[in-house]
Amino acid sequence: METRLRGVGVSHGVAIGAVRHMGTAVLEPPAKQIPEQEAGREQGRARQAMDAVAADLTARGQLAGGEAQDVLEAQSLMAQDPELLADVERRIAVGSTAERAVYDAFASYRALLAGAGEYLAGRVADLDDVRNRIVARLLGVPMPGVPDSDEPYVLVARDLAPADTALLDPALVLGFITEEGGPTSHSAILARALGVPAVVALSGATELAEGTTVAVDGSAGEVFVSPDARKREELEALAAERKAALAASTGPGVTSDGHRVPLLANIGGPSDIATAVEAGAEGVGLFRTEFLYLDDSERAPSVKQQTAVYRSVLEAFPDRRVVVRVLDAGADKPLAFLNPSEEPNPALGVRGLRALLGSPGVLRDQLTALARAADGLPVHLEVMAPMVADRADARAFAEACRAAGLHAKYGAMVEIPAAALRTGALLREVEFVSLGTNDLAQYTFAADRQVGAVARWQDPWQPALLDLIASSARAAAEAGKTCGVCGEAAADPLLACVLTGLGVTSLSMSPTALPYVRSTLAKYTRAQCERAAGAARAEDGAEEARRAAGAVLSGE
């Protein structure tokens, strides 16, 4: 008998296949005492296991590239955390085995993260995965992870660790379903980058029986359990229709009545360039530069190293717009040379531009490298600062750009509600703004993007979030300047139309989402998009807003 379940669709497409479950987590090691003379040997085992897991995560990141590399290298730093290692060695010194010491030390750190506010609590899943990998290595048992299979399947898990998601083989993993996670979780972002249909935050997902046939609609967020022949045909026809529409979708982003909406790509490094170009990106709306800094948390890369990497990206987009975000460190990406002191809640502390202004040499070197990289190239370089809170922040960044001799447009990311409400003030100092809807939603609703229990407040369709976007877009229009969206909200084709109706001037997303957004935007006039935006903002909840906008665009 067919059953329909609903979660949160985070990656477009339809997948039909048998359920396979993620390998189980490592069991808790027994608590047994070791003789004092064995402590040195056990400490050596622990260090070797932690170093090996860190190296494995780094290697996986290098294979995956792009956004996956950023996430995995952050996990690698967890495995090498000197305070965690010191705690492990202390526990071994008083009689714990290496595996039990690792388990207990990570549990203690886990409790600190869970109680440090919503933002850091969301990193618990990543920490658990690192712990499981270290303990598995020490116990000599298989790593938890994606099951071995010669036949394609739909992967089901409580949550997917970035290390597993990053190296999924789309030829075997048709799609995936998780019980936890949210629309902007690490796994959701990586799924979109891979082009694998995915539904997250699906209650009861792990209760699906192994081998059960399911149909996953990553666009609608629906999962059909044991679909009958009619439902299969319906979904396959829908998938074929979407595929045909995508194949026919080329050229710039434009509404059916000719209103231009440039469609740009979010990239995490040079490895993402080919995918963005192939997908027809009109430029880069968000170039994340953090990957350059994660290899060595003790020191920043040199100006020479940075210049070479930035130039390789700029050369790939001649005569097109490339928006670079300067280093966004802090919170879940602490760097010893930039974030030396502990904070009770780093997500609300010294992160982003605040950290850079506290270490002006790091910011100056990055801006200098960008200026040198762009020298002589026919590219429209724009540079923006993360986590800008007010006009004073925007002014400080603009002054730093001018002092570095940067001949580019400089702007501010709007990720804090105060910045959205006062965008007009920011634009007296900078030349453009770009909305980071992931963090803007997180701070607006006090709802961490990694926590499945609060996923409904991370839904970019929330009318309060649409109100903030409208406020920023209106202020930009009044100032005669641009207001883009570079958060994952832009990857939702229907929401892309609503954002256009709100007055957003460009949309940036994972490259795999570009054809879906391009083809959908081309179906509607600007006026229809504006009516859909108004209908969405008139509602009180995300699901109601989505339905209202859909009804307007479908002519109901």
XYZ file of C-alpha atoms in Angstrom:
556
model
C 0.000 0.000 0.000
C 1.391 3.374 -1.023
C 2.163 5.899 1.716
C 3.162 9.522 1.228
C 5.571 11.173 3.687
C 6.607 14.811 3.712
C 9.911 16.343 4.730
C 11.936 19.248 3.385
C 13.058 19.026 -0.233
C 16.631 20.287 -0.493
C 17.867 19.053 -3.875
C 15.843 18.857 -7.090
C 14.989 15.724 -9.029
C 13.164 12.416 -8.694
C 14.722 9.127 -7.571
C 13.047 5.710 -7.373
C 14.859 2.810 -5.765
C 15.282 0.427 -2.850
C 16.129 1.703 0.620
C 19.609 1.063 1.988
C 20.512 2.301 5.453
C 23.669 4.093 6.493
C 26.096 1.944 8.497
C 25.416 2.093 12.220
C 27.381 4.344 14.526
C 30.274 2.970 16.555
C 29.176 1.335 19.817
C 30.303 2.833 23.105
C 33.667 1.292 24.086
C 33.773 -0.595 27.390
C 35.024 1.326 30.427
C 37.985 -0.675 31.673
C 41.160 0.285 33.496
C 44.662 -0.201 32.100
C 47.894 -0.624 34.087
C 49.854 2.590 34.595
C 52.781 1.286 32.525
C 50.535 1.015 29.433
C 49.512 4.694 29.452
C 52.294 5.810 27.107
C 51.430 3.155 24.530
C 47.713 4.028 24.687
C 48.450 7.729 24.327
C 50.488 6.943 21.215
C 47.604 4.890 19.781
C 45.202 7.771 20.387
C 47.487 10.323 18.711
C 48.023 8.059 15.699
C 44.287 7.430 15.287
C 43.407 11.120 15.550
C 46.118 12.075 13.058
C 45.027 9.313 10.656
C 41.373 10.407 10.744
C 42.389 14.049 10.213
C 44.494 13.042 7.198
C 41.647 10.916 5.800
C 39.158 13.775 6.101
C 41.580 16.171 4.413
C 42.152 13.670 1.590
C 38.403 13.187 1.128
C 38.013 16.959 0.933
C 40.705 17.274 -1.718
C 39.004 14.568 -3.781
C 35.605 16.195 -3.460
C 36.752 19.807 -3.901
C 34.585 22.911 -3.661
C 32.202 23.351 -0.736
C 32.748 19.773 0.383
C 36.443 20.475 0.854
C 35.700 23.424 3.137
C 33.423 21.321 5.335
C 35.738 18.316 5.536
C 38.793 20.393 6.317
C 36.868 21.989 9.185
C 36.172 18.446 10.460
C 39.850 17.587 10.081
C 40.674 20.464 12.422
C 38.307 18.937 14.995
C 40.296 15.687 14.893
C 43.520 17.621 15.468
C 42.200 19.928 18.181
C 45.065 20.251 20.735
C 42.699 20.708 23.697
C 40.813 17.527 22.787
C 44.086 15.611 22.467
C 45.248 16.934 25.833
C 41.972 15.811 27.419
C 42.331 12.358 25.841
C 45.879 11.999 27.165
C 44.799 13.096 30.663
C 42.085 10.456 30.716
C 44.516 7.767 29.583
C 46.997 8.829 32.266
C 44.427 7.966 34.957
C 43.633 4.555 33.517
C 41.318 4.801 30.459
C 41.949 2.897 27.248
C 42.627 5.024 24.168
C 39.190 4.358 22.668
C 37.342 5.056 25.922
C 39.353 8.235 26.504
C 38.483 9.490 23.004
C 34.829 8.627 23.506
C 34.629 10.443 26.877
C 36.691 13.472 25.801
C 34.500 14.012 22.745
C 31.374 13.534 24.887
C 32.560 16.306 27.195
C 33.254 18.636 24.273
C 29.936 17.637 22.723
C 28.105 18.772 25.858
C 29.884 22.137 25.709
C 28.849 22.641 22.072
C 25.274 21.567 22.721
C 24.980 24.155 25.481
C 26.792 26.977 23.680
C 23.840 28.263 21.683
C 21.976 27.062 18.606
C 24.720 27.881 16.109
C 27.405 25.704 17.706
C 24.911 23.034 18.755
C 24.465 22.325 15.063
C 28.089 21.204 14.790
C 27.443 18.267 17.127
C 26.702 15.919 14.195
C 30.061 16.748 12.618
C 31.830 16.193 15.948
C 30.072 12.847 16.452
C 31.238 11.689 13.045
C 34.864 12.565 13.846
C 34.595 10.697 17.164
C 33.084 7.631 15.505
C 35.861 7.489 12.945
C 38.597 7.720 15.574
C 36.979 5.108 17.825
C 36.376 2.768 14.865
C 40.041 2.995 13.923
C 41.111 2.248 17.499
C 38.718 -0.711 17.781
C 39.705 -2.063 14.371
C 36.103 -2.153 13.104
C 34.715 -0.816 9.787
C 34.077 2.889 9.597
C 30.423 3.963 9.789
C 29.336 5.171 6.424
C 27.694 4.545 3.059
C 26.860 0.852 2.490
C 28.639 -1.192 -0.173
C 26.326 -2.058 -3.060
C 26.579 -3.011 -6.713
C 22.995 -1.897 -7.357
C 21.693 1.693 -7.267
C 19.726 2.571 -4.121
C 18.159 5.348 -2.045
C 20.261 6.045 1.030
C 18.439 6.537 4.344
C 20.080 7.855 7.511
C 19.359 9.768 10.685
C 21.759 12.367 9.328
C 24.600 12.298 6.817
C 28.042 13.358 7.900
C 29.815 15.631 5.394
C 32.568 13.007 4.948
C 29.947 10.578 3.604
C 27.941 13.038 1.521
C 31.001 14.530 -0.150
C 32.000 11.302 -1.871
C 28.597 9.870 -2.747
C 28.629 8.206 -6.139
C 25.571 9.547 -8.033
C 25.693 6.434 -10.228
C 24.861 4.289 -7.196
C 23.147 6.656 -4.750
C 19.991 7.678 -6.578
C 18.878 9.992 -3.788
C 18.854 10.246 -0.036
C 16.488 10.774 2.865
C 17.434 11.894 6.366
C 15.463 12.186 9.567
C 17.384 15.245 10.711
C 19.022 18.208 8.991
C 17.571 21.303 7.409
C 17.439 23.120 4.063
C 20.775 24.832 4.646
C 22.629 22.063 6.504
C 26.028 20.968 5.235
C 24.575 17.795 3.740
C 21.810 19.702 1.947
C 24.312 22.090 0.387
C 26.542 19.224 -0.722
C 23.561 17.303 -2.130
C 22.682 20.250 -4.343
C 26.290 20.484 -5.470
C 26.193 16.787 -6.430
C 22.802 17.043 -8.117
C 21.427 14.159 -5.986
C 17.677 14.386 -5.137
C 17.317 14.693 -1.365
C 14.673 15.110 1.324
C 15.676 15.963 4.896
C 13.889 16.472 8.240
C 11.577 13.548 7.415
C 10.138 12.215 10.663
C 10.424 8.431 10.929
C 12.825 8.095 7.987
C 15.042 5.587 9.802
C 12.033 3.317 10.343
C 11.755 2.622 6.603
C 12.520 -1.066 6.112
C 15.685 -2.103 4.273
C 14.886 -2.957 0.657
C 11.562 -1.083 0.567
C 10.992 0.729 -2.722
C 10.586 4.485 -2.318
C 10.188 7.406 -4.684
C 11.933 10.619 -3.623
C 10.786 13.962 -5.032
C 13.517 16.377 -3.959
C 11.668 19.345 -5.413
C 8.404 18.831 -3.510
C 9.984 17.310 -0.383
C 7.813 14.202 -0.707
C 8.654 10.518 -0.310
C 6.285 7.833 -1.591
C 6.702 4.455 0.131
C 5.916 1.416 -2.064
C 4.573 3.558 -4.930
C 2.224 1.757 -7.303
C 2.786 1.605 -11.045
C 0.620 4.659 -11.666
C 2.544 6.822 -9.207
C 5.858 5.646 -10.667
C 4.726 6.568 -14.171
C 3.503 9.954 -12.931
C 6.818 10.754 -11.229
C 8.896 9.461 -14.133
C 6.860 11.615 -16.514
C 7.384 14.610 -14.242
C 11.127 13.949 -14.154
C 11.246 13.642 -17.950
C 9.288 16.887 -18.347
C 11.688 18.696 -16.026
C 14.692 17.259 -17.858
C 13.359 18.427 -21.220
C 12.681 21.905 -19.845
C 16.214 22.101 -18.480
C 17.748 21.032 -21.769
C 15.859 23.796 -23.546
C 16.868 26.409 -20.993
C 19.897 28.411 -22.099
C 21.092 31.986 -22.069
C 20.805 34.660 -19.382
C 18.265 34.807 -16.593
C 15.227 36.701 -17.784
C 11.479 36.805 -17.157
C 9.069 36.120 -19.995
C 8.611 39.868 -20.553
C 12.335 40.582 -20.777
C 13.255 41.680 -17.229
C 16.901 40.650 -16.684
C 17.860 38.788 -13.508
C 21.503 37.686 -13.751
C 21.957 34.100 -12.552
C 25.302 33.613 -10.850
C 27.107 30.696 -9.202
C 28.235 30.116 -5.637
C 31.696 28.540 -5.682
C 34.103 27.368 -3.008
C 37.297 27.350 -5.042
C 38.872 26.685 -8.453
C 37.530 23.113 -8.545
C 33.976 24.474 -8.905
C 34.727 26.597 -11.976
C 34.061 23.971 -14.652
C 30.633 23.069 -13.213
C 29.632 26.730 -13.011
C 30.707 27.467 -16.587
C 28.996 24.326 -17.916
C 25.762 25.284 -16.146
C 25.771 28.665 -17.904
C 26.531 30.865 -14.898
C 26.637 34.534 -15.858
C 29.370 35.084 -13.305
C 30.082 34.353 -9.664
C 27.795 35.745 -6.992
C 29.647 34.244 -4.038
C 33.267 33.121 -4.109
C 33.979 31.685 -0.656
C 37.655 32.136 0.167
C 37.795 30.157 3.439
C 39.283 27.060 1.779
C 42.604 28.918 1.480
C 42.841 29.383 5.228
C 41.762 25.975 6.563
C 44.935 24.034 5.740
C 46.852 25.843 8.475
C 44.894 27.356 11.357
C 48.078 28.875 12.815
C 48.942 31.280 9.980
C 47.265 32.943 7.007
C 48.339 32.112 3.437
C 50.785 34.517 1.836
C 49.745 37.270 -0.548
C 51.506 35.351 -3.329
C 49.573 32.128 -2.621
C 46.266 33.968 -2.508
C 46.949 35.952 -5.673
C 47.557 32.803 -7.743
C 44.302 31.169 -6.643
C 42.170 34.285 -7.058
C 43.572 34.900 -10.536
C 42.689 31.354 -11.656
C 39.051 32.054 -10.765
C 38.924 35.545 -12.271
C 40.447 34.327 -15.556
C 37.578 31.853 -15.964
C 34.954 34.621 -16.136
C 36.184 37.270 -18.608
C 33.971 40.344 -18.851
C 31.693 38.931 -16.197
C 30.922 39.754 -12.601
C 32.833 37.932 -9.848
C 31.819 38.705 -6.266
C 34.405 37.646 -3.698
C 33.583 37.337 -0.009
C 36.576 38.064 2.171
C 37.420 35.570 4.898
C 34.434 34.612 7.056
C 36.074 32.982 10.083
C 34.836 32.391 13.603
C 31.860 30.396 14.931
C 32.229 26.943 13.304
C 35.426 27.988 11.443
C 37.777 29.296 14.156
C 41.359 30.079 13.149
C 44.109 30.406 15.743
C 45.676 33.460 14.078
C 42.318 35.229 13.876
C 40.175 33.888 16.743
C 42.680 33.273 19.536
C 40.370 33.504 22.544
C 37.453 31.308 23.547
C 33.974 32.815 23.566
C 30.825 31.514 25.270
C 28.914 31.829 21.978
C 31.198 32.482 18.977
C 28.234 32.758 16.591
C 27.323 35.976 18.412
C 30.885 37.059 18.989
C 33.940 38.024 16.963
C 33.312 36.439 13.566
C 33.371 37.625 9.961
C 34.269 41.292 9.497
C 34.609 41.792 13.247
C 37.475 39.304 13.342
C 39.140 40.872 10.290
C 38.965 44.389 11.711
C 40.653 43.034 14.825
C 43.467 41.626 12.643
C 43.854 44.332 9.981
C 46.968 42.714 8.495
C 44.984 39.615 7.480
C 42.354 41.765 5.756
C 44.974 43.980 4.112
C 46.822 40.965 2.681
C 43.635 39.493 1.238
C 42.557 42.762 -0.371
C 46.074 43.301 -1.742
C 46.056 39.785 -3.242
C 42.678 40.433 -4.868
C 43.915 43.719 -6.336
C 46.971 42.001 -7.821
C 44.926 39.062 -9.116
C 42.549 41.334 -11.007
C 45.286 43.544 -12.459
C 45.057 43.551 -16.250
C 42.114 41.136 -16.441
C 38.833 42.036 -18.182
C 36.726 41.069 -15.164
C 34.163 42.945 -13.081
C 35.513 42.305 -9.603
C 33.351 43.013 -6.577
C 34.479 42.355 -2.997
C 32.160 42.088 0.003
C 32.489 41.739 3.752
C 30.616 39.104 5.788
C 28.569 39.794 8.920
C 28.243 43.574 8.503
C 26.060 44.919 11.310
C 25.859 48.678 10.773
C 27.109 51.707 8.842
C 30.307 51.892 10.914
C 31.175 48.319 9.828
C 30.473 49.174 6.190
C 32.587 52.337 6.404
C 35.527 50.469 7.967
C 35.464 47.886 5.188
C 35.243 50.507 2.439
C 38.202 52.359 3.952
C 40.225 49.119 4.067
C 39.456 48.478 0.368
C 40.585 51.966 -0.605
C 43.734 51.734 1.523
C 44.701 48.492 -0.221
C 44.403 50.149 -3.646
C 41.581 47.807 -4.674
C 39.978 48.969 -7.913
C 36.697 47.108 -7.563
C 33.212 47.586 -6.247
C 32.994 46.901 -2.529
C 29.888 45.790 -0.741
C 28.340 44.269 2.342
C 26.641 40.983 3.055
C 23.272 41.340 4.750
C 23.090 38.424 7.200
C 22.083 40.245 10.386
C 18.525 41.599 10.815
C 19.910 45.012 11.821
C 21.668 45.254 8.450
C 18.480 44.296 6.604
C 16.476 46.934 8.442
C 19.130 49.607 7.843
C 20.391 48.683 4.372
C 20.013 52.271 3.236
C 22.605 53.347 5.802
C 25.052 50.664 4.653
C 24.681 51.796 1.043
C 25.916 55.262 1.935
C 29.304 53.604 2.437
C 29.355 50.667 -0.025
C 28.255 50.108 -3.608
C 26.124 46.971 -3.338
C 24.616 44.505 -0.870
C 24.163 40.739 -1.090
C 21.738 38.850 1.114
C 23.057 35.704 2.808
C 19.663 34.157 3.501
C 21.055 31.153 5.396
C 22.500 33.223 8.243
C 19.799 35.877 7.961
C 17.172 33.213 8.681
C 19.312 31.735 11.453
C 19.654 35.038 13.281
C 16.098 36.183 12.601
C 14.491 33.066 14.083
C 17.224 31.938 16.525
C 17.173 28.624 14.642
C 20.424 26.872 13.750
C 20.718 25.639 10.164
C 22.099 22.246 11.297
C 19.339 21.343 13.757
C 16.463 19.365 12.241
C 14.143 20.160 15.151
C 14.101 23.843 14.177
C 14.124 23.323 10.395
C 10.770 25.029 9.896
C 12.277 28.348 10.978
C 15.141 27.894 8.564
C 12.664 27.676 5.689
C 13.433 30.664 3.426
C 9.709 30.956 2.670
C 9.061 32.350 6.149
C 7.169 35.631 5.571
C 9.265 37.478 8.178
C 12.396 36.635 6.179
C 10.691 37.770 2.957
C 9.862 41.057 4.704
C 13.542 41.623 5.533
C 14.579 40.808 1.962
C 11.965 43.242 0.637
C 13.256 45.935 2.985
C 16.829 45.547 1.728
C 15.787 45.410 -1.937
C 13.656 48.543 -1.571
C 16.504 50.463 0.086
C 18.898 49.406 -2.683
C 16.453 50.497 -5.384
C 16.030 53.885 -3.699
C 19.817 54.280 -3.620
C 20.158 53.216 -7.257
C 22.350 50.266 -6.251
C 22.131 46.470 -6.536
C 20.813 43.927 -4.061
C 21.538 40.273 -4.788
C 20.785 37.023 -2.983
C 23.602 34.527 -2.555
C 22.024 32.264 0.070
C 20.558 28.877 -0.786
C 17.083 30.437 -1.069
C 17.971 31.423 -4.629
C 18.234 27.741 -5.602
C 14.465 27.206 -5.173
C 12.960 27.969 -8.628
C 9.590 29.131 -7.283
C 11.218 31.219 -4.576
C 13.577 32.702 -7.189
C 10.489 34.157 -8.881
C 9.292 35.583 -5.564
C 12.716 37.093 -4.859
C 12.572 38.724 -8.287
C 9.167 40.115 -7.370
C 10.595 41.498 -4.123
C 13.087 43.550 -6.153
C 16.224 41.428 -5.854
C 18.518 42.260 -8.790
C 20.577 39.040 -9.099
C 20.442 35.458 -7.844
C 23.417 33.264 -6.969
C 23.228 29.538 -6.196
C 24.894 26.144 -6.481
C 25.669 25.591 -10.196
C 23.417 22.521 -10.439
C 20.383 24.665 -9.571
C 20.955 27.208 -12.348
C 19.041 25.396 -15.140
C 16.000 24.849 -12.881
C 15.856 28.508 -11.884
C 16.500 29.759 -15.435
C 13.721 27.670 -16.960
C 11.185 28.572 -14.250
C 11.919 32.291 -14.307
C 11.409 32.351 -18.084
C 7.774 31.216 -17.671
C 6.548 34.305 -15.834
C 6.401 38.081 -16.242
C 7.871 40.472 -13.737
C 4.357 41.545 -12.755
C 3.409 37.917 -11.994
C 6.518 37.602 -9.827
C 5.536 40.767 -7.952
C 2.001 39.466 -7.339
C 3.406 36.131 -6.131
C 5.741 37.983 -3.751
C 2.855 40.006 -2.366
C 0.754 36.899 -1.863
C 3.581 35.126 -0.031
C 4.223 38.064 2.310
C 0.523 38.276 3.149
C 0.603 34.815 4.756
C 1.682 33.895 8.279
C 3.702 30.718 7.678
C 6.238 29.281 5.247
C 4.043 26.539 3.811
C 1.134 28.941 3.341
C 3.444 31.448 1.648
C 4.743 28.781 -0.723
C 1.201 27.688 -1.646
C 0.005 31.266 -2.122
C 2.874 32.126 -4.452
C 2.388 28.896 -6.387
C -1.314 29.592 -6.797
C -0.622 33.058 -8.225
C 1.955 31.778 -10.705
C -0.209 28.849 -11.788
C -3.165 31.186 -12.376
C -5.415 29.626 -9.746
